[in-house]
Short mmCIF file of C-alpha atoms in Angstrom, two decimals:
data_model
loop_
_atom_site.label_atom_id
_atom_site.label_comp_id
_atom_site.label_asym_id
_atom_site.label_seq_id
_atom_site.Cartn_x
_atom_site.Cartn_y
_atom_site.Cartn_z
CA MET A 21 -27.45 -1.63 29.95
CA TYR A 22 -26.39 -2.34 25.80
CA THR A 23 -28.14 -1.22 22.95
CA SER A 24 -25.47 -2.08 20.56
CA LEU A 25 -22.13 -3.16 20.64
CA LEU A 26 -19.10 -3.54 17.77
CA VAL A 27 -17.00 -6.42 18.05
CA PRO A 28 -13.90 -5.68 15.26
CA VAL A 29 -12.66 -9.85 14.90
CA ASP A 30 -9.42 -11.33 12.99
CA GLY A 31 -9.85 -14.39 12.86
CA SER A 32 -8.05 -14.69 16.06
CA GLU A 33 -8.64 -17.00 19.10
CA HIS A 34 -8.69 -13.63 21.17
CA SER A 35 -11.29 -12.20 18.71
CA ALA A 36 -13.60 -15.47 19.00
CA LYS A 37 -13.08 -14.72 23.39
CA ALA A 38 -13.72 -11.25 22.53
CA LEU A 39 -17.52 -11.82 20.57
CA GLY A 40 -17.88 -15.21 23.00
CA VAL A 41 -17.75 -12.43 25.41
CA ALA A 42 -20.15 -9.48 23.44
CA ALA A 43 -22.64 -12.58 22.75
CA GLN A 44 -23.18 -12.91 26.81
CA LEU A 45 -23.76 -9.19 27.01
CA ALA A 46 -25.99 -8.67 23.98
CA ARG A 47 -28.23 -11.98 25.50
CA GLY A 48 -28.05 -9.96 28.86
CA SER A 49 -29.14 -6.95 27.11
CA SER A 50 -30.67 -7.71 23.95
CA ALA A 51 -28.38 -5.74 22.17
CA LYS A 52 -27.75 -5.27 18.64
CA VAL A 53 -24.12 -7.01 17.48
CA TYR A 54 -22.28 -5.28 15.02
CA LEU A 55 -19.68 -7.59 13.46
CA MET A 56 -16.80 -6.17 12.06
CA THR A 57 -13.58 -7.20 10.08
CA VAL A 58 -11.42 -4.54 8.76
CA ALA A 59 -9.10 -5.54 5.33
CA GLU A 60 -6.33 -3.28 5.51
CA PHE A 61 -5.00 -1.75 2.70
CA PRO A 62 -1.64 -3.03 1.09
CA PRO A 63 1.02 -0.59 2.41
CA GLU A 64 2.08 2.25 -0.07
CA ASN A 65 5.59 1.42 0.53
CA MET A 66 5.12 -2.75 0.22
CA GLY A 67 8.29 -3.21 -1.82
CA LEU A 68 10.93 -1.71 1.27
CA PHE A 69 9.07 -4.82 3.57
CA THR A 70 10.14 -7.09 0.93
CA GLY A 71 13.85 -5.82 0.16
CA GLY A 72 12.99 -4.38 -2.88
CA THR A 73 12.72 -0.83 -4.08
CA PRO A 74 9.73 1.62 -2.71
CA GLU A 75 7.20 1.09 -6.02
CA PRO A 76 7.37 -2.73 -7.42
CA PHE A 77 3.67 -3.40 -7.12
CA THR A 78 2.03 -2.23 -10.42
CA GLU A 79 -1.40 -1.08 -9.76
CA GLU A 80 -3.19 -4.12 -11.01
CA ASP A 81 -0.97 -5.92 -8.31
CA ARG A 82 -2.30 -4.00 -5.59
CA GLU A 83 -5.93 -4.48 -6.39
CA LYS A 84 -5.15 -8.07 -6.47
CA LEU A 85 -3.72 -7.62 -2.93
CA ALA A 86 -6.32 -6.00 -1.87
CA ALA A 87 -8.46 -8.18 -3.34
CA ALA A 88 -6.80 -11.29 -1.12
CA LEU A 89 -7.45 -9.36 2.31
CA LYS A 90 -10.85 -8.85 1.71
CA LYS A 91 -11.02 -12.43 1.06
CA ASP A 92 -8.97 -13.11 4.38
CA ALA A 93 -11.29 -10.41 6.18
CA ARG A 94 -14.29 -12.33 4.78
CA GLN A 95 -13.13 -15.84 6.04
CA ALA A 96 -12.18 -14.62 9.54
CA LEU A 97 -15.82 -13.61 10.18
CA ASP A 98 -17.20 -16.88 9.25
CA ARG A 99 -14.35 -18.68 11.65
CA VAL A 100 -15.25 -16.86 14.54
CA GLN A 101 -18.88 -17.38 14.10
CA ASP A 102 -18.39 -20.96 13.71
CA MET A 103 -16.21 -20.69 16.92
CA VAL A 104 -19.23 -19.18 18.71
CA ASP A 105 -22.97 -19.47 19.11
CA LEU A 106 -24.92 -16.47 18.00
CA SER A 107 -28.08 -17.62 17.92
CA GLY A 108 -31.27 -16.26 18.76
CA LEU A 109 -28.84 -12.81 18.72
CA GLN A 110 -29.65 -9.70 16.12
CA VAL A 111 -26.06 -9.98 14.00
CA GLU A 112 -25.25 -7.69 11.47
CA GLU A 113 -21.69 -8.39 9.57
CA VAL A 114 -19.55 -5.13 8.50
CA VAL A 115 -16.65 -4.70 6.37
CA ARG A 116 -13.92 -2.13 5.74
CA GLN A 117 -10.97 -2.09 3.94
CA GLY A 118 -8.37 0.47 5.63
CA LEU A 119 -6.38 1.08 9.14
CA PRO A 120 -7.80 -1.40 11.72
CA ALA A 121 -7.88 1.05 14.36
CA LYS A 122 -9.22 3.71 12.68
CA CYS A 123 -11.79 1.68 10.83
CA ILE A 124 -13.25 0.37 14.21
CA ILE A 125 -13.04 3.89 15.81
CA ARG A 126 -14.59 5.48 12.58
CA GLU A 127 -17.41 2.79 12.54
CA ALA A 128 -18.36 3.21 16.31
CA LYS A 129 -18.91 6.51 16.23
CA THR A 130 -20.66 6.10 12.79
CA LEU A 131 -23.10 3.23 14.44
CA GLY A 132 -23.46 5.32 17.72
CA VAL A 133 -22.96 1.93 19.44
CA ASP A 134 -22.62 1.94 23.32
CA ALA A 135 -19.37 -0.14 23.43
CA ILE A 136 -16.61 -1.96 21.69
CA VAL A 137 -15.72 -5.36 22.77
CA MET A 138 -12.38 -7.07 21.46
CA GLY A 139 -9.92 -9.20 21.93
CA SER A 140 -6.52 -7.45 23.71
CA ARG A 141 -4.34 -9.38 21.27
CA GLY A 142 -4.77 -10.28 17.12
CA LEU A 143 -3.16 -12.46 14.57
CA SER A 144 -0.26 -9.99 14.09
CA ASP A 145 1.44 -9.56 17.88
CA VAL A 146 4.94 -9.17 16.90
CA ARG A 147 3.41 -6.31 14.92
CA GLY A 148 1.37 -5.09 17.51
CA MET A 149 5.02 -4.78 20.15
CA ILE A 150 6.58 -2.78 17.17
CA PHE A 151 4.16 -0.54 16.22
CA GLY A 152 1.10 -0.74 19.03
CA SER A 153 -1.84 -2.98 19.14
CA VAL A 154 -5.27 -2.19 17.60
CA SER A 155 -6.87 -2.73 20.90
CA HIS A 156 -4.40 -0.48 22.79
CA LYS A 157 -5.28 2.62 20.05
CA VAL A 158 -9.11 2.26 19.88
CA SER A 159 -9.58 2.18 23.86
CA HIS A 160 -7.36 5.34 23.72
CA VAL A 161 -9.43 7.45 21.48
CA ALA A 162 -12.95 5.73 20.88
CA GLU A 163 -15.81 8.02 22.29
CA CYS A 164 -17.55 5.16 23.68
CA THR A 165 -16.84 2.20 26.78
CA VAL A 166 -14.35 -0.10 25.04
CA ILE A 167 -14.08 -3.70 26.66
CA THR A 168 -11.05 -5.74 25.72
CA VAL A 169 -10.73 -9.35 26.71
CA ALA A 170 -7.45 -11.14 26.84
#
């Protein structure tokens, strides 16, 4: 049925549920699982969100923030792997930095996966209501099957 699955995770309960579904699908078809997380870029207009001017951050500050976001992404991978039994499965970790929906879509295409299995909601529910959820964007643009787990 499937030979490869991309599972984007953010450490949320919904992403862990999606990984559980992906693990079941992978066991049933011997599919390879690409476990992905995305460290978002620090926003260019960060100062506007903190009540300051558009450019209050130095390049050094931005690099520190990017490093912290990468660390958080790594912890998200570890967290969901602790929640789901992946024993006996072929799992490869993928960590990218950028806008989550774009990174997920690009990685799915690059890897040539059969399906993306992802949670319907993540850690940023409020942001998703305002700007549109990552899963919604991915499901409308991805060229492969997208399985959304609630």
